[in-house]
């Protein structure tokens, strides 16, 4: 199978390295708007050759993997649509699916039936192909969100490829996917960025950060992720994310009221419910 990889960052690079290592694909032609990233991908063996445009990359591809920020999907799809082979399968690795499906329907034309939206639940806090890891997806979840028009054969092809790189495969409705991940992925990233940004603005930021321990490290690790990628994710999934953020803000107001009143029982009740929930789900969460 000949693959075209558009976007040679952490996820795209890890996927390509894993697929080549597993013998699941015969070649990977890469393109990235950043020539430094493209050179690094060649050096690391994430791609077997480099193209000078997205259109050139996809012309001979059996499968096209879009691994660009979700805000760039429309432009990329528009650029490649006229150059896709009639039987080529197109897929993506975005963190939001509803918006990407809408863009694909508008930009891919007749190729939309062979577009398989997807989301690997794996990553690292450091972006870029230099942080890519061939074993990144082993035992991790890949969620496919095909729609009614999606060719079942195209979906099966994408799912099989993810299984070859070690992922577990599930399917979800695209809108349900976005609602769930607004809560368990997009909101946590927004909060981690916000906490670090708050401290960074304070005059004694260096002193505070110099005293930070494991709790701060664990909570804010993901704030080192790609700002551009997470900007696009938050905007693309803003309707679902706004709901989660409003709920979180209401809980913060509840905690603020308990602090103002010196109400330890109210604080403990919230903390206890959270602790019991986290402990109950610890085996699955910590396994990830």
Short mmCIF file of N, CA and C in Angstrom, two decimals, residues 32-150:
data_model
loop_
_atom_site.label_atom_id
_atom_site.label_comp_id
_atom_site.label_asym_id
_atom_site.label_seq_id
_atom_site.Cartn_x
_atom_site.Cartn_y
_atom_site.Cartn_z
N UNK A 32 4.92 18.52 4.08
CA UNK A 32 4.65 19.40 5.20
C UNK A 32 4.99 20.82 4.79
N UNK A 33 4.22 21.77 5.26
CA UNK A 33 4.49 23.17 4.94
C UNK A 33 5.81 23.64 5.54
N UNK A 34 6.29 22.92 6.54
CA UNK A 34 7.55 23.25 7.18
C UNK A 34 8.66 22.37 6.60
N UNK A 35 9.57 22.93 5.81
CA UNK A 35 10.62 22.12 5.19
C UNK A 35 11.57 21.49 6.20
N UNK A 36 11.74 22.12 7.35
CA UNK A 36 12.60 21.55 8.39
C UNK A 36 11.97 20.26 8.92
N UNK A 37 10.66 20.28 9.14
CA UNK A 37 9.96 19.08 9.60
C UNK A 37 10.03 17.98 8.56
N UNK A 38 9.91 18.34 7.30
CA UNK A 38 9.96 17.36 6.23
C UNK A 38 11.34 16.71 6.16
N UNK A 39 12.39 17.49 6.31
CA UNK A 39 13.75 16.94 6.31
C UNK A 39 13.96 16.02 7.50
N UNK A 40 13.42 16.42 8.67
CA UNK A 40 13.56 15.58 9.86
C UNK A 40 12.82 14.26 9.68
N UNK A 41 11.66 14.29 9.03
CA UNK A 41 10.90 13.07 8.79
C UNK A 41 11.67 12.10 7.90
N UNK A 42 12.34 12.63 6.90
CA UNK A 42 13.17 11.79 6.03
C UNK A 42 14.33 11.19 6.82
N UNK A 43 14.96 12.02 7.62
CA UNK A 43 16.11 11.55 8.40
C UNK A 43 15.72 10.45 9.38
N UNK A 44 14.54 10.58 9.98
CA UNK A 44 14.08 9.61 10.98
C UNK A 44 13.46 8.36 10.35
N UNK A 45 13.26 8.39 9.03
CA UNK A 45 12.63 7.25 8.38
C UNK A 45 11.13 7.22 8.52
N UNK A 46 10.52 8.37 8.87
CA UNK A 46 9.07 8.43 8.98
C UNK A 46 8.43 8.45 7.60
N UNK A 47 9.15 8.92 6.61
CA UNK A 47 8.67 8.91 5.23
C UNK A 47 9.79 8.35 4.36
N UNK A 48 9.39 7.78 3.23
CA UNK A 48 10.38 7.22 2.31
C UNK A 48 10.78 8.20 1.22
N UNK A 49 9.96 9.22 1.01
CA UNK A 49 10.30 10.29 0.06
C UNK A 49 9.48 11.52 0.40
N UNK A 50 9.95 12.67 -0.08
CA UNK A 50 9.29 13.94 0.21
C UNK A 50 8.74 14.54 -1.08
N UNK A 51 7.57 15.14 -0.97
CA UNK A 51 6.96 15.82 -2.12
C UNK A 51 7.03 17.32 -1.90
N UNK A 52 6.95 18.07 -3.00
CA UNK A 52 7.04 19.53 -2.87
C UNK A 52 5.67 20.20 -2.75
N UNK A 53 4.61 19.40 -2.74
CA UNK A 53 3.26 19.93 -2.53
C UNK A 53 2.35 18.80 -2.09
N UNK A 54 1.24 19.16 -1.49
CA UNK A 54 0.27 18.13 -1.10
C UNK A 54 -0.32 17.44 -2.31
N UNK A 55 -0.52 18.19 -3.38
CA UNK A 55 -1.06 17.61 -4.61
C UNK A 55 -0.12 16.55 -5.17
N UNK A 56 1.17 16.86 -5.21
CA UNK A 56 2.15 15.90 -5.71
C UNK A 56 2.22 14.66 -4.83
N UNK A 57 2.05 14.85 -3.52
CA UNK A 57 2.16 13.72 -2.59
C UNK A 57 1.07 12.69 -2.80
N UNK A 58 -0.14 13.13 -3.18
CA UNK A 58 -1.28 12.20 -3.19
C UNK A 58 -1.52 11.51 -4.53
N UNK A 59 -0.85 11.91 -5.58
CA UNK A 59 -1.21 11.45 -6.93
C UNK A 59 -1.18 9.94 -7.09
N UNK A 60 -0.24 9.26 -6.48
CA UNK A 60 -0.12 7.80 -6.64
C UNK A 60 -0.55 7.04 -5.39
N UNK A 61 -1.12 7.72 -4.43
CA UNK A 61 -1.39 7.11 -3.13
C UNK A 61 -2.65 6.25 -3.13
N UNK A 62 -2.54 5.09 -2.47
CA UNK A 62 -3.72 4.26 -2.21
C UNK A 62 -4.50 4.80 -1.02
N UNK A 63 -3.76 5.40 -0.08
CA UNK A 63 -4.38 5.96 1.13
C UNK A 63 -3.69 7.27 1.47
N UNK A 64 -4.49 8.27 1.81
CA UNK A 64 -3.98 9.58 2.17
C UNK A 64 -4.30 9.84 3.64
N UNK A 65 -3.28 10.09 4.43
CA UNK A 65 -3.44 10.40 5.85
C UNK A 65 -3.25 11.90 6.06
N UNK A 66 -4.30 12.56 6.56
CA UNK A 66 -4.22 13.99 6.85
C UNK A 66 -3.92 14.17 8.33
N UNK A 67 -2.73 14.65 8.62
CA UNK A 67 -2.27 14.83 10.00
C UNK A 67 -1.88 16.28 10.23
N UNK A 68 -2.78 17.17 9.84
CA UNK A 68 -2.58 18.61 10.00
C UNK A 68 -3.56 19.12 11.05
N UNK A 69 -3.32 20.32 11.61
CA UNK A 69 -4.29 20.89 12.55
C UNK A 69 -5.68 20.97 11.93
N UNK A 70 -6.72 20.79 12.72
CA UNK A 70 -8.07 20.75 12.15
C UNK A 70 -8.43 22.05 11.45
N UNK A 71 -7.83 23.16 11.87
CA UNK A 71 -8.08 24.43 11.20
C UNK A 71 -7.52 24.50 9.79
N UNK A 72 -6.59 23.60 9.45
CA UNK A 72 -5.98 23.58 8.12
C UNK A 72 -6.64 22.55 7.21
N UNK A 73 -7.58 21.77 7.71
CA UNK A 73 -8.17 20.67 6.94
C UNK A 73 -8.84 21.15 5.66
N UNK A 74 -9.60 22.23 5.72
CA UNK A 74 -10.34 22.68 4.55
C UNK A 74 -9.41 23.00 3.39
N UNK A 75 -8.36 23.77 3.67
CA UNK A 75 -7.42 24.15 2.62
C UNK A 75 -6.71 22.94 2.04
N UNK A 76 -6.31 22.00 2.89
CA UNK A 76 -5.61 20.81 2.42
C UNK A 76 -6.53 19.95 1.57
N UNK A 77 -7.75 19.72 2.03
CA UNK A 77 -8.68 18.91 1.25
C UNK A 77 -8.98 19.53 -0.10
N UNK A 78 -9.15 20.83 -0.12
CA UNK A 78 -9.41 21.51 -1.39
C UNK A 78 -8.24 21.36 -2.34
N UNK A 79 -7.03 21.42 -1.80
CA UNK A 79 -5.83 21.31 -2.63
C UNK A 79 -5.63 19.92 -3.21
N UNK A 80 -5.98 18.88 -2.44
CA UNK A 80 -5.69 17.52 -2.91
C UNK A 80 -6.83 16.89 -3.71
N UNK A 81 -8.05 17.37 -3.55
CA UNK A 81 -9.21 16.71 -4.17
C UNK A 81 -9.06 16.46 -5.67
N UNK A 82 -8.58 17.42 -6.45
CA UNK A 82 -8.48 17.18 -7.90
C UNK A 82 -7.39 16.17 -8.28
N UNK A 83 -6.52 15.83 -7.35
CA UNK A 83 -5.36 15.00 -7.66
C UNK A 83 -5.44 13.59 -7.08
N UNK A 84 -6.52 13.28 -6.38
CA UNK A 84 -6.68 11.95 -5.78
C UNK A 84 -7.01 10.91 -6.83
N UNK A 85 -6.46 9.71 -6.67
CA UNK A 85 -6.88 8.60 -7.50
C UNK A 85 -8.35 8.29 -7.21
N UNK A 86 -9.04 7.75 -8.20
CA UNK A 86 -10.47 7.49 -8.05
C UNK A 86 -10.76 6.55 -6.89
N UNK A 87 -9.84 5.61 -6.64
CA UNK A 87 -10.08 4.61 -5.59
C UNK A 87 -9.33 4.91 -4.30
N UNK A 88 -8.73 6.09 -4.19
CA UNK A 88 -7.94 6.42 -3.00
C UNK A 88 -8.84 6.61 -1.78
N UNK A 89 -8.36 6.13 -0.64
CA UNK A 89 -9.03 6.33 0.64
C UNK A 89 -8.35 7.50 1.34
N UNK A 90 -9.16 8.37 1.93
CA UNK A 90 -8.63 9.53 2.67
C UNK A 90 -9.08 9.39 4.12
N UNK A 91 -8.17 9.65 5.04
CA UNK A 91 -8.51 9.58 6.46
C UNK A 91 -7.76 10.68 7.19
N UNK A 92 -8.06 10.85 8.48
CA UNK A 92 -7.41 11.91 9.24
C UNK A 92 -7.17 11.44 10.67
N UNK A 93 -6.47 12.27 11.45
CA UNK A 93 -6.18 11.94 12.85
C UNK A 93 -6.57 13.08 13.77
N UNK A 94 -7.57 13.87 13.36
CA UNK A 94 -7.96 15.04 14.12
C UNK A 94 -8.62 14.70 15.45
N UNK A 95 -8.57 15.66 16.39
CA UNK A 95 -9.19 15.46 17.70
C UNK A 95 -10.66 15.82 17.71
N UNK A 96 -11.16 16.43 16.63
CA UNK A 96 -12.58 16.68 16.48
C UNK A 96 -13.04 16.04 15.18
N UNK A 97 -14.24 15.53 15.16
CA UNK A 97 -14.71 14.83 13.97
C UNK A 97 -15.87 15.53 13.27
N UNK A 98 -16.78 16.13 14.02
CA UNK A 98 -17.94 16.76 13.39
C UNK A 98 -17.55 17.83 12.39
N UNK A 99 -16.66 18.72 12.77
CA UNK A 99 -16.25 19.80 11.88
C UNK A 99 -15.47 19.27 10.69
N UNK A 100 -14.65 18.24 10.92
CA UNK A 100 -13.85 17.68 9.83
C UNK A 100 -14.76 16.97 8.81
N UNK A 101 -15.77 16.28 9.30
CA UNK A 101 -16.73 15.63 8.38
C UNK A 101 -17.41 16.69 7.51
N UNK A 102 -17.82 17.81 8.12
CA UNK A 102 -18.48 18.87 7.36
C UNK A 102 -17.56 19.45 6.29
N UNK A 103 -16.30 19.66 6.65
CA UNK A 103 -15.33 20.18 5.69
C UNK A 103 -15.09 19.18 4.57
N UNK A 104 -14.96 17.91 4.91
CA UNK A 104 -14.72 16.88 3.89
C UNK A 104 -15.90 16.78 2.93
N UNK A 105 -17.10 16.88 3.45
CA UNK A 105 -18.28 16.82 2.59
C UNK A 105 -18.28 17.98 1.60
N UNK A 106 -17.81 19.15 2.05
CA UNK A 106 -17.80 20.33 1.19
C UNK A 106 -16.66 20.33 0.18
N UNK A 107 -15.50 19.78 0.58
CA UNK A 107 -14.29 19.94 -0.24
C UNK A 107 -13.88 18.72 -1.06
N UNK A 108 -14.26 17.52 -0.64
CA UNK A 108 -13.76 16.32 -1.32
C UNK A 108 -14.63 15.87 -2.48
N UNK A 109 -15.81 16.40 -2.60
CA UNK A 109 -16.67 16.04 -3.72
C UNK A 109 -16.98 14.55 -3.75
N UNK A 110 -16.78 13.94 -4.91
CA UNK A 110 -17.08 12.51 -5.07
C UNK A 110 -16.21 11.63 -4.19
N UNK A 111 -15.09 12.15 -3.74
CA UNK A 111 -14.18 11.36 -2.89
C UNK A 111 -14.67 11.26 -1.45
N UNK A 112 -15.73 12.02 -1.11
CA UNK A 112 -16.20 12.01 0.27
C UNK A 112 -16.61 10.61 0.73
N UNK A 113 -17.12 9.80 -0.18
CA UNK A 113 -17.55 8.45 0.19
C UNK A 113 -16.38 7.60 0.66
N UNK A 114 -15.17 7.96 0.29
CA UNK A 114 -13.99 7.21 0.71
C UNK A 114 -13.17 7.97 1.75
N UNK A 115 -13.84 8.92 2.43
CA UNK A 115 -13.20 9.62 3.54
C UNK A 115 -13.64 8.96 4.84
N UNK A 116 -12.65 8.54 5.65
CA UNK A 116 -12.92 7.86 6.91
C UNK A 116 -12.35 8.72 8.04
N UNK A 117 -13.20 9.48 8.73
CA UNK A 117 -12.69 10.29 9.84
C UNK A 117 -12.28 9.42 11.02
N UNK A 118 -11.21 9.83 11.70
CA UNK A 118 -10.73 9.02 12.81
C UNK A 118 -9.95 9.83 13.82
N UNK A 119 -9.72 9.21 14.99
CA UNK A 119 -9.02 9.89 16.07
C UNK A 119 -8.27 8.86 16.90
N UNK A 120 -6.95 8.80 16.80
CA UNK A 120 -6.18 7.93 17.70
C UNK A 120 -6.05 8.57 19.07
N UNK A 121 -6.36 7.83 20.11
CA UNK A 121 -6.29 8.37 21.47
C UNK A 121 -4.90 8.06 22.01
N UNK A 122 -3.96 8.82 21.54
CA UNK A 122 -2.56 8.64 21.93
C UNK A 122 -1.83 9.94 21.62
N UNK A 123 -0.75 10.16 22.31
CA UNK A 123 0.03 11.35 22.04
C UNK A 123 1.12 11.54 23.08
N UNK A 124 1.86 12.59 22.92
CA UNK A 124 2.89 12.99 23.86
C UNK A 124 2.80 14.50 23.98
N UNK A 125 3.32 15.03 25.09
CA UNK A 125 3.18 16.47 25.30
C UNK A 125 4.08 17.28 24.38
N UNK A 126 5.15 16.69 23.86
CA UNK A 126 6.05 17.41 22.97
C UNK A 126 5.64 17.19 21.52
N UNK A 127 5.33 18.28 20.79
CA UNK A 127 4.92 18.13 19.40
C UNK A 127 6.12 17.92 18.48
N UNK A 128 5.83 17.61 17.22
CA UNK A 128 6.87 17.51 16.22
C UNK A 128 7.30 16.10 15.91
N UNK A 129 7.78 15.90 14.69
CA UNK A 129 8.18 14.56 14.25
C UNK A 129 9.38 14.05 15.05
N UNK A 130 10.18 14.95 15.61
CA UNK A 130 11.32 14.52 16.42
C UNK A 130 10.86 13.75 17.66
N UNK A 131 9.63 13.99 18.08
CA UNK A 131 9.07 13.28 19.25
C UNK A 131 8.28 12.04 18.84
N UNK A 132 8.26 11.72 17.56
CA UNK A 132 7.47 10.58 17.09
C UNK A 132 8.04 9.27 17.63
N UNK A 133 7.17 8.29 17.76
CA UNK A 133 7.53 7.01 18.37
C UNK A 133 6.76 5.90 17.65
N UNK A 134 7.46 4.94 17.03
CA UNK A 134 6.77 3.87 16.28
C UNK A 134 5.81 3.05 17.13
N UNK A 135 6.05 2.97 18.44
CA UNK A 135 5.20 2.16 19.31
C UNK A 135 4.12 2.98 20.01
N UNK A 136 3.92 4.21 19.56
CA UNK A 136 3.01 5.13 20.25
C UNK A 136 1.58 4.59 20.35
N UNK A 137 1.15 3.82 19.35
CA UNK A 137 -0.25 3.41 19.29
C UNK A 137 -0.51 2.00 19.83
N UNK A 138 0.53 1.33 20.27
CA UNK A 138 0.35 -0.04 20.75
C UNK A 138 -0.56 -0.07 21.98
N UNK A 139 -1.67 -0.81 21.86
CA UNK A 139 -2.62 -0.93 22.94
C UNK A 139 -3.52 0.27 23.13
N UNK A 140 -3.33 1.31 22.31
CA UNK A 140 -4.14 2.52 22.41
C UNK A 140 -5.41 2.39 21.55
N UNK A 141 -6.34 3.28 21.81
CA UNK A 141 -7.63 3.25 21.12
C UNK A 141 -7.61 4.12 19.88
N UNK A 142 -8.14 3.59 18.80
CA UNK A 142 -8.41 4.40 17.60
C UNK A 142 -9.91 4.40 17.39
N UNK A 143 -10.48 5.59 17.28
CA UNK A 143 -11.92 5.72 17.08
C UNK A 143 -12.20 6.16 15.65
N UNK A 144 -12.96 5.35 14.93
CA UNK A 144 -13.42 5.70 13.59
C UNK A 144 -14.84 6.25 13.70
N UNK A 145 -15.14 7.30 12.93
CA UNK A 145 -16.47 7.90 12.98
C UNK A 145 -17.06 8.01 11.57
N UNK A 146 -17.22 6.88 10.87
CA UNK A 146 -17.80 6.94 9.53
C UNK A 146 -19.25 7.43 9.58
N UNK A 147 -19.69 8.02 8.49
CA UNK A 147 -21.07 8.49 8.38
C UNK A 147 -21.82 7.59 7.41
N UNK A 148 -23.08 7.87 7.20
CA UNK A 148 -23.92 6.99 6.38
C UNK A 148 -23.37 6.80 4.97
N UNK A 149 -22.75 7.87 4.43
CA UNK A 149 -22.26 7.79 3.05
C UNK A 149 -20.92 7.08 2.91
N UNK A 150 -20.25 6.82 4.02
CA UNK A 150 -18.90 6.26 3.95
C UNK A 150 -18.90 4.84 3.42
#
